[in-house]
Coordinates of C-alpha atoms in Angstrom, one line a residue:
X1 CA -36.9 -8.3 46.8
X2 CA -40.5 -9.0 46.9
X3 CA -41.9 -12.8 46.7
X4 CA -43.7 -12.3 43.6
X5 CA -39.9 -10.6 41.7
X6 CA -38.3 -13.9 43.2
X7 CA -40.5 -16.4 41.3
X8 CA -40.5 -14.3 38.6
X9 CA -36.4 -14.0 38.9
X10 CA -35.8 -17.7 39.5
X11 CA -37.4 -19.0 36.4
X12 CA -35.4 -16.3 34.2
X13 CA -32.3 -17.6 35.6
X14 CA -32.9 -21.0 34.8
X15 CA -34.0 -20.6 31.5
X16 CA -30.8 -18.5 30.5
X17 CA -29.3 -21.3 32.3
X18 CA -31.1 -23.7 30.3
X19 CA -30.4 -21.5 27.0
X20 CA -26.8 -21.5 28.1
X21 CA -26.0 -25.1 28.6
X22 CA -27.9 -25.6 25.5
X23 CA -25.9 -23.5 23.0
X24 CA -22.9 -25.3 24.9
X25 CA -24.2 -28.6 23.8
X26 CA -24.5 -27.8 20.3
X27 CA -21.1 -26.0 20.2
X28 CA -19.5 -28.8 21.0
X29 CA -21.4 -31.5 19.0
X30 CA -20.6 -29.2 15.7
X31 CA -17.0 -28.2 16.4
X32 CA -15.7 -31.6 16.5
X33 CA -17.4 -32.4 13.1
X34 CA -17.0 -29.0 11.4
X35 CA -14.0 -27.3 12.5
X36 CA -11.0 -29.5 14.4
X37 CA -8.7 -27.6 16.5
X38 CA -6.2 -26.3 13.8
X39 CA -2.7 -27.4 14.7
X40 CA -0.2 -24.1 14.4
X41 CA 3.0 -26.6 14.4
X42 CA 5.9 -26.9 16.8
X43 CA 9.2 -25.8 17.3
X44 CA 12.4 -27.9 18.3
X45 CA 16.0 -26.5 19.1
X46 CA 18.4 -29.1 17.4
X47 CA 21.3 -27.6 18.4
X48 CA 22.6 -24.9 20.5
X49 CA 25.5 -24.3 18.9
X50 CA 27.0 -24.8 15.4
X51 CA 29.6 -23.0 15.3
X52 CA 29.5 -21.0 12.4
X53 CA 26.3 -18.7 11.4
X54 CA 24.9 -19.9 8.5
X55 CA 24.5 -17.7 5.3
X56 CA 24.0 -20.6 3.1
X57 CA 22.5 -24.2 3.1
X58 CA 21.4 -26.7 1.2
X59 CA 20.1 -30.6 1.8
X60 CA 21.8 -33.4 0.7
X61 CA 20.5 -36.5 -0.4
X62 CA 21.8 -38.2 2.9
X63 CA 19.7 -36.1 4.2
X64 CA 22.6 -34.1 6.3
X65 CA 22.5 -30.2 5.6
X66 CA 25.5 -28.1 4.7
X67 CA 25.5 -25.2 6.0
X68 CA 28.2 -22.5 4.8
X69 CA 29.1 -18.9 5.8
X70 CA 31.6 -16.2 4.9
X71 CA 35.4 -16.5 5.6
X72 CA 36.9 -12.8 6.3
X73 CA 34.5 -12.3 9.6
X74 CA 37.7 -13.9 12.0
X75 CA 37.4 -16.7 14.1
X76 CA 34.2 -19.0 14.3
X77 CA 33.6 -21.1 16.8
X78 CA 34.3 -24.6 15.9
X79 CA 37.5 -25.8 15.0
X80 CA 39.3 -27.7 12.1
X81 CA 41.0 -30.8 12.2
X82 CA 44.3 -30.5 13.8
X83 CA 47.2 -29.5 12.0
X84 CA 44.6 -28.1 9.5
X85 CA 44.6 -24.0 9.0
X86 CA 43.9 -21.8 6.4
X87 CA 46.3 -18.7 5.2
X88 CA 44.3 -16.5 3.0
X89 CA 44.6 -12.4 2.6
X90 CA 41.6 -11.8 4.4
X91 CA 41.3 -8.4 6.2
X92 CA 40.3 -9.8 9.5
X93 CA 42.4 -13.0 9.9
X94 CA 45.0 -14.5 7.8
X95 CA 46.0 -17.6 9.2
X96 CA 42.9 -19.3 10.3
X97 CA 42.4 -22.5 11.7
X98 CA 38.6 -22.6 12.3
X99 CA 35.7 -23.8 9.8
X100 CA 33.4 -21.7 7.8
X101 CA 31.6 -24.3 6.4
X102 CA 30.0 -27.5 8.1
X103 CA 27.6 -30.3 7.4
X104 CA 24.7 -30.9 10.4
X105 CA 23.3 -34.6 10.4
X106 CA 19.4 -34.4 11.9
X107 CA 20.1 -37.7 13.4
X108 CA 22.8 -37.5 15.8
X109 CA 22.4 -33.7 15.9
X110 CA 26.2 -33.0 15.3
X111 CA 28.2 -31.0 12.8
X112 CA 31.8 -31.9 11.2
X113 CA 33.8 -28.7 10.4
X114 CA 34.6 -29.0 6.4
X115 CA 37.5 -26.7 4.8
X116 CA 36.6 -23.3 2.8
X117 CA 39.7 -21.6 1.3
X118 CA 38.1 -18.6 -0.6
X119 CA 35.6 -16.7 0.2
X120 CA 32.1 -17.8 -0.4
X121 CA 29.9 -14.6 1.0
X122 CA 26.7 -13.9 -0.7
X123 CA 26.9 -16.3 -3.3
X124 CA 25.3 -19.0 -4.9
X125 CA 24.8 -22.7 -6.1
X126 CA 22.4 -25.6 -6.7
X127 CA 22.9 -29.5 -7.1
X128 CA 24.0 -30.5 -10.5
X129 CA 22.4 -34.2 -12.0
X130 CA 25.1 -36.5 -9.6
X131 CA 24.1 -34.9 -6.9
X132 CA 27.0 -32.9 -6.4
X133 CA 26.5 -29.2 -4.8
X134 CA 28.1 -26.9 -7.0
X135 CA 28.7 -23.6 -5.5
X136 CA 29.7 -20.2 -7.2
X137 CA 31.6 -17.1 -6.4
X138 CA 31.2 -15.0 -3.2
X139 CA 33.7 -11.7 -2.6
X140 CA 37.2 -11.2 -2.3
X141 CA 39.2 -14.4 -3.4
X142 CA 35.8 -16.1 -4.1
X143 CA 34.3 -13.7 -6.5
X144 CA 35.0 -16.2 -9.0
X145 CA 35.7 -19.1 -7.9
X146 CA 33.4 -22.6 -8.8
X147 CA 33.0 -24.8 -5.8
X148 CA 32.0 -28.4 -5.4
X149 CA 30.7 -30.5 -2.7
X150 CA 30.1 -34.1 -3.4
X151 CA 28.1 -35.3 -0.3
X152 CA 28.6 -39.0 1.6
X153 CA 27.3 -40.5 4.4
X154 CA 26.9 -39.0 7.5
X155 CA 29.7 -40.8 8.7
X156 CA 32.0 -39.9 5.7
X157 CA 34.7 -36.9 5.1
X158 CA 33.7 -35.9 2.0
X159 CA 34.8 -32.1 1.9
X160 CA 35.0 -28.9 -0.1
X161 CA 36.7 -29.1 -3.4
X162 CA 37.7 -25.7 -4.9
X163 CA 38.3 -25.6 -8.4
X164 CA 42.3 -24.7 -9.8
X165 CA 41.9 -25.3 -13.2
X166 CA 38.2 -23.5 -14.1
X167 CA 36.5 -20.3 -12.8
X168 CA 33.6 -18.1 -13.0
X169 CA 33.5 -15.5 -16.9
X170 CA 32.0 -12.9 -14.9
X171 CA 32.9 -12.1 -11.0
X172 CA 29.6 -13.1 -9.1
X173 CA 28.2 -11.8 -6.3
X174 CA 25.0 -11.6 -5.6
X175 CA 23.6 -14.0 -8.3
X176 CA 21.5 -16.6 -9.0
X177 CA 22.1 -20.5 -10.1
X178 CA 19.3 -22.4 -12.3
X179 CA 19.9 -26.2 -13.3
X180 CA 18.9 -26.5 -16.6
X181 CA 17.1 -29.3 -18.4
X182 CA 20.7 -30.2 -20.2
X183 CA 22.0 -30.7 -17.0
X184 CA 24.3 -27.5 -17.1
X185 CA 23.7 -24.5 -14.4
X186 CA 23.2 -20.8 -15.7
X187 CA 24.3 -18.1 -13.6
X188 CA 22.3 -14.9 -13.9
X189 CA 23.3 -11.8 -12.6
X190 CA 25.1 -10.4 -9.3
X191 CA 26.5 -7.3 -8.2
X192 CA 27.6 -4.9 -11.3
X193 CA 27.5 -8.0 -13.0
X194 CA 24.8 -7.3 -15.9
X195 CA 25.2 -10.9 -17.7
X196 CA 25.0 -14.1 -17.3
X197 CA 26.8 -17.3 -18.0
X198 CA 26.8 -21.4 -17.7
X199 CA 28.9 -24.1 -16.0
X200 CA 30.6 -25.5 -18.3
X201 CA 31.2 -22.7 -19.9
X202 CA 29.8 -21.5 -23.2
X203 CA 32.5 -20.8 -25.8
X204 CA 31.5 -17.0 -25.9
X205 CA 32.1 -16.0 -22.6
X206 CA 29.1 -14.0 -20.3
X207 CA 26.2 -13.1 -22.3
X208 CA 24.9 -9.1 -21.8
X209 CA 21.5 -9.1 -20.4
X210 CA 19.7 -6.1 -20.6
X211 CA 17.1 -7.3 -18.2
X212 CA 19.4 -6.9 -15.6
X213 CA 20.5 -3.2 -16.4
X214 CA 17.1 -2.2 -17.2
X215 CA 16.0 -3.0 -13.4
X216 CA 18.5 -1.5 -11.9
X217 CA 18.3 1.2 -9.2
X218 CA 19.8 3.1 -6.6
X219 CA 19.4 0.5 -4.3
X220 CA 20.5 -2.2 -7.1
X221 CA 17.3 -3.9 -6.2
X222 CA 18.3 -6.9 -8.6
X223 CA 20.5 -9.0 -7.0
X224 CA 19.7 -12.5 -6.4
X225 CA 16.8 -12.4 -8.8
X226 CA 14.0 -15.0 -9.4
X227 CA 14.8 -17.5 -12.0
X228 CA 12.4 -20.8 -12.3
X229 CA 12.8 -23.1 -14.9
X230 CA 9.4 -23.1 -17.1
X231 CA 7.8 -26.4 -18.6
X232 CA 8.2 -24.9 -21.7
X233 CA 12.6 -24.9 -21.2
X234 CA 12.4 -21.2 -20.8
X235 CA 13.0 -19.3 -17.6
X236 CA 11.3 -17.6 -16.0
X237 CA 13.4 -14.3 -14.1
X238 CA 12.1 -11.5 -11.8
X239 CA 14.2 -8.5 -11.0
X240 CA 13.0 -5.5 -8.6
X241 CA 9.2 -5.4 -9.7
X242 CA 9.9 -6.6 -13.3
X243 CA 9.8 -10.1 -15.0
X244 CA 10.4 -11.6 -18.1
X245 CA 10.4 -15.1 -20.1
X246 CA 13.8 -15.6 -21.1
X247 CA 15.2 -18.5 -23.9
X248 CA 18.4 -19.0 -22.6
X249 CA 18.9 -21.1 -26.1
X250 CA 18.3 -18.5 -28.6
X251 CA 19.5 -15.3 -25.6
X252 CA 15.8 -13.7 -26.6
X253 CA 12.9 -12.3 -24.3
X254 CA 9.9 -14.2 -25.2
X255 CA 7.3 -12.2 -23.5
X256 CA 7.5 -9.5 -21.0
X257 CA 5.1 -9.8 -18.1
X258 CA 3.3 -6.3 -16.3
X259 CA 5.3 -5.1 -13.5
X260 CA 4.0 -6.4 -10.0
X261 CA 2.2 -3.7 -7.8
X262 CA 4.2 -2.6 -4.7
X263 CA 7.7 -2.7 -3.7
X264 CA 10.8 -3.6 -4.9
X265 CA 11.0 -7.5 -4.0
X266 CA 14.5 -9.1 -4.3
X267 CA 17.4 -7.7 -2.6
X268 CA 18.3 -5.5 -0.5
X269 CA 14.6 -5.0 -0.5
X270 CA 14.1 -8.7 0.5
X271 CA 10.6 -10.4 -0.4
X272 CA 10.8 -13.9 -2.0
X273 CA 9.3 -16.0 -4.5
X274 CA 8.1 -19.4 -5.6
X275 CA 6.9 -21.6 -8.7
X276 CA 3.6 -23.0 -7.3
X277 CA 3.7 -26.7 -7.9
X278 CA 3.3 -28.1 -11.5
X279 CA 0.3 -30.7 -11.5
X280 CA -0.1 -33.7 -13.3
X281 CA -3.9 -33.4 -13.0
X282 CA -3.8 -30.7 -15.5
X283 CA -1.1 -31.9 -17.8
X284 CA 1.2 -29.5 -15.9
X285 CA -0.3 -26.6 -18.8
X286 CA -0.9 -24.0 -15.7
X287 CA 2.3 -22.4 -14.5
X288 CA 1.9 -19.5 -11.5
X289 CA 4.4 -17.6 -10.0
X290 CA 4.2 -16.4 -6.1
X291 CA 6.0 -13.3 -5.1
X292 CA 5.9 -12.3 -1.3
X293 CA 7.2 -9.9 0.7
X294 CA 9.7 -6.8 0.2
X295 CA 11.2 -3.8 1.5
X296 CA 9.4 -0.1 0.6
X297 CA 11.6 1.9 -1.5
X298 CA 14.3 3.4 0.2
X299 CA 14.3 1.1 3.0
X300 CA 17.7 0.2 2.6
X301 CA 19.7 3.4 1.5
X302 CA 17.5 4.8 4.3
X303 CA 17.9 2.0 6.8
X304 CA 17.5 4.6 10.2
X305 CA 14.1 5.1 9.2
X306 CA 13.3 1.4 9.6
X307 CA 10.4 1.4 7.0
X308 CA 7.4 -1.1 7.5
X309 CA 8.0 -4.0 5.2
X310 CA 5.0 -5.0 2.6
X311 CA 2.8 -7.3 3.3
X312 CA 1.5 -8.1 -0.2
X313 CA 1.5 -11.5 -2.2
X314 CA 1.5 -11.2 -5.8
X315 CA 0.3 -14.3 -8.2
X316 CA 0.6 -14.8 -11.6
X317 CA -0.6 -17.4 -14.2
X318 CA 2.4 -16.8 -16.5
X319 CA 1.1 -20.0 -18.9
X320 CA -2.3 -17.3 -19.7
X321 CA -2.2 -15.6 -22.9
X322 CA -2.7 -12.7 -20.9
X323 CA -1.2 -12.9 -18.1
X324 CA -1.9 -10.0 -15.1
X325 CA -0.7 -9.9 -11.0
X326 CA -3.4 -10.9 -8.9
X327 CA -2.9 -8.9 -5.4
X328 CA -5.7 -10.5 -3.4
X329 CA -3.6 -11.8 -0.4
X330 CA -2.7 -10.2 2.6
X331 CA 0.0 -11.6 4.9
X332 CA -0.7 -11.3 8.6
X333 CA 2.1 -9.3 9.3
X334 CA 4.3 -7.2 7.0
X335 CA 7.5 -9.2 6.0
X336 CA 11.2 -8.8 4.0
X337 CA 13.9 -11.4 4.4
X338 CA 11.1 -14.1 4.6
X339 CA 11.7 -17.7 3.1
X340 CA 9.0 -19.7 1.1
X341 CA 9.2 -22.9 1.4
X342 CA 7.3 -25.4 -1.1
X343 CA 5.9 -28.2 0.9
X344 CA 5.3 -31.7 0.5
X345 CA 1.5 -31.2 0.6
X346 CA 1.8 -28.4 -2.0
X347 CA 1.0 -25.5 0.3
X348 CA 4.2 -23.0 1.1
X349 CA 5.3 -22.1 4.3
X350 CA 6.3 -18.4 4.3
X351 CA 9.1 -18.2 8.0
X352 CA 11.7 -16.3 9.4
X353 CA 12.3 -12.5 8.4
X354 CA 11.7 -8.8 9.7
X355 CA 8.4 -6.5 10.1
X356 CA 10.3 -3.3 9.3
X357 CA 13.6 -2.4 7.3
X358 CA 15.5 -4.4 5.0
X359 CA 18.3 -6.5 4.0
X360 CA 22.1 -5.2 5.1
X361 CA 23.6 -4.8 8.3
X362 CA 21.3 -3.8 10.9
X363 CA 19.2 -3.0 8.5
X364 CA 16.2 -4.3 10.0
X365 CA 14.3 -4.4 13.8
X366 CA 11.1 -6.3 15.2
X367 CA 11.3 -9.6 13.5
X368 CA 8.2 -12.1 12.2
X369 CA 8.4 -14.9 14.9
X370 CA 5.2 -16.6 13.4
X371 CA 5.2 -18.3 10.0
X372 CA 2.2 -18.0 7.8
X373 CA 1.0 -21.0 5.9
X374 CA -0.2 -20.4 2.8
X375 CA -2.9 -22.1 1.1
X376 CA -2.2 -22.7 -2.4
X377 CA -5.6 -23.9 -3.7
X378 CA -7.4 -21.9 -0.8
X379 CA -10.2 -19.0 -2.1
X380 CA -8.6 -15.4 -2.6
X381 CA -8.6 -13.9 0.7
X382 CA -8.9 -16.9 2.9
X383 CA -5.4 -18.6 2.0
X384 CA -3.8 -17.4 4.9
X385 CA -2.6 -19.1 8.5
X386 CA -0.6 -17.6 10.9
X387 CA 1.4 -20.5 12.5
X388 CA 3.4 -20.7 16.1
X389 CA 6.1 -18.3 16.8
X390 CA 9.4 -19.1 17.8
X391 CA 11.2 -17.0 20.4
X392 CA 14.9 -16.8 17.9
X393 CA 15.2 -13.8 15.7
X394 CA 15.8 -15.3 12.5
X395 CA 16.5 -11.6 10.1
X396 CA 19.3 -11.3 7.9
X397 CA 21.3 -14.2 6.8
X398 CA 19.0 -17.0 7.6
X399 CA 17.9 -20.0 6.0
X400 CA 15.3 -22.4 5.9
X401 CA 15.1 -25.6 4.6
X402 CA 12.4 -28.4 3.8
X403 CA 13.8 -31.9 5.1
X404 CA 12.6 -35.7 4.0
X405 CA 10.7 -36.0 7.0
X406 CA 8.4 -32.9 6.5
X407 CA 9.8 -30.1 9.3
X408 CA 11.9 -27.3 7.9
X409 CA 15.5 -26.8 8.9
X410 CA 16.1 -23.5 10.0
X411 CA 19.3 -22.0 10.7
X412 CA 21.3 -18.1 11.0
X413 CA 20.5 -14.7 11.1
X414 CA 23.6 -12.6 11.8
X415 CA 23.0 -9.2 11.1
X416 CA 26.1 -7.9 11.5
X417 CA 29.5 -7.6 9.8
X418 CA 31.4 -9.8 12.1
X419 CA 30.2 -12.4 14.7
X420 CA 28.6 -9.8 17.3
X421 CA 26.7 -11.5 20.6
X422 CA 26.1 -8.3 22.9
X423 CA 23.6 -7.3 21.0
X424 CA 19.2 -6.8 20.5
X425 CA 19.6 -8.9 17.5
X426 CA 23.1 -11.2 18.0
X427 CA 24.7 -13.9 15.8
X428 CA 23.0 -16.8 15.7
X429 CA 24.3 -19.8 16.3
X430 CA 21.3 -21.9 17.5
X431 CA 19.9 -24.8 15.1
X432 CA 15.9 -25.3 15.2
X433 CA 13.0 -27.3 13.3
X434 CA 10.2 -26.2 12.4
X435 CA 7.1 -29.2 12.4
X436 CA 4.1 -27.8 10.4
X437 CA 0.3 -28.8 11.3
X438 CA 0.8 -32.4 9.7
X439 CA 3.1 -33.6 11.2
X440 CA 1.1 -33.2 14.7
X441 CA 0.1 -36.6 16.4
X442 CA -3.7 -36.1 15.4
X443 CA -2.9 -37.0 11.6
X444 CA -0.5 -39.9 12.6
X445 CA -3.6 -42.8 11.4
X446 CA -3.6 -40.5 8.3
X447 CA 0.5 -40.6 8.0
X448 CA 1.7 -43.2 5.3
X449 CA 4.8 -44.7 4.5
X450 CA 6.5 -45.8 1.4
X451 CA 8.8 -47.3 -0.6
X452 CA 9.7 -47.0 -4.2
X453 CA 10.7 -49.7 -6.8
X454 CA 13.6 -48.6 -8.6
X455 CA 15.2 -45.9 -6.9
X456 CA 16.3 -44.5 -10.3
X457 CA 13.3 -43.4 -12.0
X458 CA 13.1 -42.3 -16.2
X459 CA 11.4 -39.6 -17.8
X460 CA 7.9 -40.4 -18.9
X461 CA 8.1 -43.9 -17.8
X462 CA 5.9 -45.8 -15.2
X463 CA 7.7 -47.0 -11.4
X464 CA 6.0 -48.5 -8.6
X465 CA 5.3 -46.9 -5.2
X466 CA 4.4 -48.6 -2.8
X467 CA 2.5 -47.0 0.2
X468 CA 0.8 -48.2 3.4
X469 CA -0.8 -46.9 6.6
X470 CA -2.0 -47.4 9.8
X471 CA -5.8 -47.1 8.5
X472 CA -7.4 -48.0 5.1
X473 CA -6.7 -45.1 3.0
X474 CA -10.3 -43.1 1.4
X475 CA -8.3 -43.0 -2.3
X476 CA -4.8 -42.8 -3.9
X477 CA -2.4 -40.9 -2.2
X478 CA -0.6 -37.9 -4.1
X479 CA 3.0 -38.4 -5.3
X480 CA 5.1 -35.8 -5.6
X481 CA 8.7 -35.0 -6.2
X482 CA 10.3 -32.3 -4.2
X483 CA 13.8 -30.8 -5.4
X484 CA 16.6 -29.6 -2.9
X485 CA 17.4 -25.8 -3.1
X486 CA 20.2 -23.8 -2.3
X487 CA 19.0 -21.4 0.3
X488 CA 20.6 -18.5 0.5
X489 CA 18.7 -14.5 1.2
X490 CA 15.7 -15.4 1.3
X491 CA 15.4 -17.2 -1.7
X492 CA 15.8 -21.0 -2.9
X493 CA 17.4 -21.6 -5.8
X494 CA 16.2 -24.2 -7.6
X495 CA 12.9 -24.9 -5.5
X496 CA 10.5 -27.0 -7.3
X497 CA 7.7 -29.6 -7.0
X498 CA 5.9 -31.7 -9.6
X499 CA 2.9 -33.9 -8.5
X500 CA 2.8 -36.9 -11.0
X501 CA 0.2 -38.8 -12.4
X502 CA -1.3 -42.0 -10.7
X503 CA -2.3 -44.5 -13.3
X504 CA -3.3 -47.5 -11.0
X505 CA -4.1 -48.2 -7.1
X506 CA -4.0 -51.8 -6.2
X507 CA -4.8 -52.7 -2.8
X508 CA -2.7 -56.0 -1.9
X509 CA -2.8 -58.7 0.4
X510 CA -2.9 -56.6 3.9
X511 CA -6.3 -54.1 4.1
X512 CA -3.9 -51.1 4.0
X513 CA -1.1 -51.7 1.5
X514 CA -1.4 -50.1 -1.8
X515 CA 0.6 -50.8 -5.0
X516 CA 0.4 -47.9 -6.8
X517 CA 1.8 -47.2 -10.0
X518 CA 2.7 -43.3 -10.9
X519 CA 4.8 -42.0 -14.2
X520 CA 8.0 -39.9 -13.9
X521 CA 8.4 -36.7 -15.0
X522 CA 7.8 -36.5 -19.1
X523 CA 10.3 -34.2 -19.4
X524 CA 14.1 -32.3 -17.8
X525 CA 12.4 -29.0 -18.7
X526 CA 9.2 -30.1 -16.2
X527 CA 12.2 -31.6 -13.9
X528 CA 15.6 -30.9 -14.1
X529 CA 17.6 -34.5 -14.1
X530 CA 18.7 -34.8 -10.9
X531 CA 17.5 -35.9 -6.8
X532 CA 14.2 -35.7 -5.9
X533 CA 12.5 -36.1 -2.7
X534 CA 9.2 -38.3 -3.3
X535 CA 6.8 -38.1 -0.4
X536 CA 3.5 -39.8 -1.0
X537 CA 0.6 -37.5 0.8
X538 CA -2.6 -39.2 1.8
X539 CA -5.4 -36.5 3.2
X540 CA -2.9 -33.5 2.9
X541 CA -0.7 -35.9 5.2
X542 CA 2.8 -36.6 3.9
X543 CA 4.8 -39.8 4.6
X544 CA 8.7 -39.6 5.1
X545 CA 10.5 -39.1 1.8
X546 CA 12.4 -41.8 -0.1
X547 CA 14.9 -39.9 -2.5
X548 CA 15.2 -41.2 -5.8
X549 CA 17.2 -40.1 -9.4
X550 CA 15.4 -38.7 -11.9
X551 CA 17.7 -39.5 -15.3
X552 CA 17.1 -39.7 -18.9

């Protein structure tokens, strides 16, 4: 190399070096101000074994979860109480002194084995207004049976109490539970079980309901259909690709809504769906409905072929006059068996689930590790976040649950007809949480805490809230109620939030405590009567939840 090319050459270098260091600089003076690091959550493993694989499960206002599976599988593997068996006609094992059925507290991370005579597999349930779970027929001996669980502390022995005086009209398996604003449930649907019904009873026995028959396929892709209760008292109920508003009062379709685009969504097929949260902030008038997920036709009575599952999200503003499916969102990866979970911030959480086949045993291979937040008041298009995997498969019968201090509860996944461990895809047994983005340590100045002042709260009446944080907060926190599902194939019965009106902020004594004064529910049709989880949320942070009853 010549002199003369080596001054030349040495200048060059130093002015890309220059350039270089210079886009560096800016790059980092605008990320920090523009676009933070976003935090993809964390995973915990709460427990590494317990003892049954859970099918169902549901939060209690103790905040313990009770978690439930079926009964003719054989042994589990955690024990009653001594002396305490079970003698049943199951197929597999008829005197039986292991649980089916336990309740997990978070905070010692334990489970107590609790008692299951009949048969509760594939059924349903919710919370009534007490607080009590009521839970509703299964197979075999359960197909009718009503069951109730009234919770206690952690510390307690409250247990299952099966019914010997009242059960079920109709055999159900396979159905759906809705509380209703009268405090009674309605039971919708199941397996050859075209009808519907109420606990307590109606004098007339199950009701017919066409809806049901008229979805119907070979692949009787209408079990465990979607049923929300509307603002207006009706309900809304999804079946296969179809939907309808339904007045359970008068036993009369209101409106039928155009069929969703795509694949069949409920099961076998395996998608799931959510009321997007009712808002105070528009006099609760706009009402949406989010289907995701599902299973391509013929997934399930083909299951060798292990068909790609959809990756389409549907959404409809069923409160329009003209109401229509808006298809613009794309999941990252193609999902059936998926849960959505409504969180405390409003967004939903779409985890757990499969990437091809459907629900059924082994039915279904390469499962979706990595939830997907989706952004509910996000632009078309953009809504979607792919969040940290786990490394446990989480497919068919699995459950997820939102907890009062923000992370989701997830637990099962057996794909198989008895407990099987020697496998690709084994029985679970493991416990884990899931801790979305804000519950990371970045947003802990952001995190508030609070308290509420009565802990019964009345419809349409003003309560106190009272909220502080590490940091003056820039405005009013959000408060909104959060209901307690039952969780159960992909679906949660009963899901619901309602953000409430703030009427006054009074900053008190201490720079960052706030009085604030928010209005319950005007309504049971906007909120059943019942327990809520109310979490104050300051800068899409939420605080810990303080459960309160929502009563006339």
């Amino acid at each position: 190399m010549s002199q003369r090319m080596r001054l030349m050459w040495i200048p060059n270098q130093q002015w890309r070096w220059m350039r270089t260091a210079a886009t560096l600089v800016l790059i980092c003076w605008i990320i920090p101000q523009v676009a933070p690091a976003q935090d993809l959550g964390t995973w915990e493993l709460l427990l590494e074994n317990a003892g049954i694989a859970c099918m169902h499960a549901a939060l209690t206002r103790f905040g313990t979860v009770v978690m439930i599976d079926r009964t003719d599988i054989g042994a589990s593997q955690i024990g009653l109480p001594a002396g305490v068996c079970r003698d049943s006609d199951d197929l597999v094992l008829k005197h039986d002194c292991t649980a089916h059925s336990v309740v997990f507290d978070p905070v010692t991370k334990t489970v107590r084995p609790l008692f299951l005579q009949t048969d509760p597999w594939c059924s349903s349930g919710q919370f009534m207004p007490d607080g009590s779970l009521m839970q509703t027929g299964g197979d075999f001996d359960g197909v009718r049976k009503i069951r109730t669980f009234v919770p206690c502390e952690a510390s307690g022995i409250c247990d299952w109490v099966e019914s010997t005086t009242q059960e079920l009209q109709s055999g159900r398996w396979y159905s759906t539970n809705q509380l209703l604003p009268d405090g009674r449930q309605i039971i919708i649907g199941g397996r050859s079980a075209f009808n519907l019904e109420f606990i307590p009873p109606n004098a007339n026995g199950p009701l017919y309901f066409p809806f049901l028959n008229a979805t119907n396929d070979d692949q009787n892709d209408n079990l465990y259909p979607y049923v929300h209760l509307l603002p207006s008292g009706n309900l809304f109920v999804f079946a296969n690709r179809d939907s309808i508003e339904y007045n359970y009062l008068t036993d009369t379709v209101v409106r039928t809504f155009p069929r969703i685009p795509g694949e069949p969504r409920n099961y076998p097929s395996g998608g799931s769906s959510v009321m997007l949260p009712l808002l105070a902030s528009n006099n609760f008038s706009i009402v949406e409905i989010l289907v995701c997920g599902g299973a391509q036709y013929g997934a399930y009575l083909n299951s060798a072929a292990q068909m790609t599952c959809s990756n389409t999200c549907g959404r409809m503003v069923v409160s329009d006059p003209n109401p229509t499916w808006a298809m613009d969102d794309i999941m990252p990866i193609p999902r059936c068996m998926g849960d959505m979970i409504l969180l405390p911030t409003r967004d939903v959480m779409i985890i757990n689930g499969a990437q091809q086949g459907s629900q059924g045993w082994t039915n279904a291979i390469n499962p979706a590790f990595s939830p997907v937040l989706y952004y509910t008041y996000a632009s078309p298009g953009y809504r979607m976040l792919t969040m940290a995997p786990t490394t446990i498969a989480r497919m068919y019968h699995s459950t997820a649950n939102l907890m009062q201090d923000g992370r989701i509860f997830i637990a099962g996944s057996n794909p198989h007809q008895f407990y099987v461990f020697d496998v690709d895809y084994p029985t679970e047994l493991r416990l884990e949480a899931f801790s979305p983005h804000y519950l990371a340590p970045s947003h802990d100045l952001q995190r508030p805490t609070v308290t509420v002042s009565p802990l019964q709260i009345t419809y349409n009446t003003p309560f106190t809230v009272t909220v502080s944080a590490p940091v003056t907060l820039a405005g009013p926190p959000e408060i909104n109620l959060v209901s307690a599902p039952f969780s159960t194939h992909s679906y949660q019965q009963g899901q619901r939030v309602v953000s409430l009106a703030v009427s006054s902020s009074v900053q008190i004594a201490l720079a960052t405590l706030y009085q604030i004064t928010a209005v319950a529910p005007w309504g049971p049709t906007l909120a059943p009567p019942g327990y809520y989880m109310l979490f104050a949320v300051n800068e899409a942070v939420p605080s810990t939840a303080v459960w309160v009853l929502l009563s006339t």
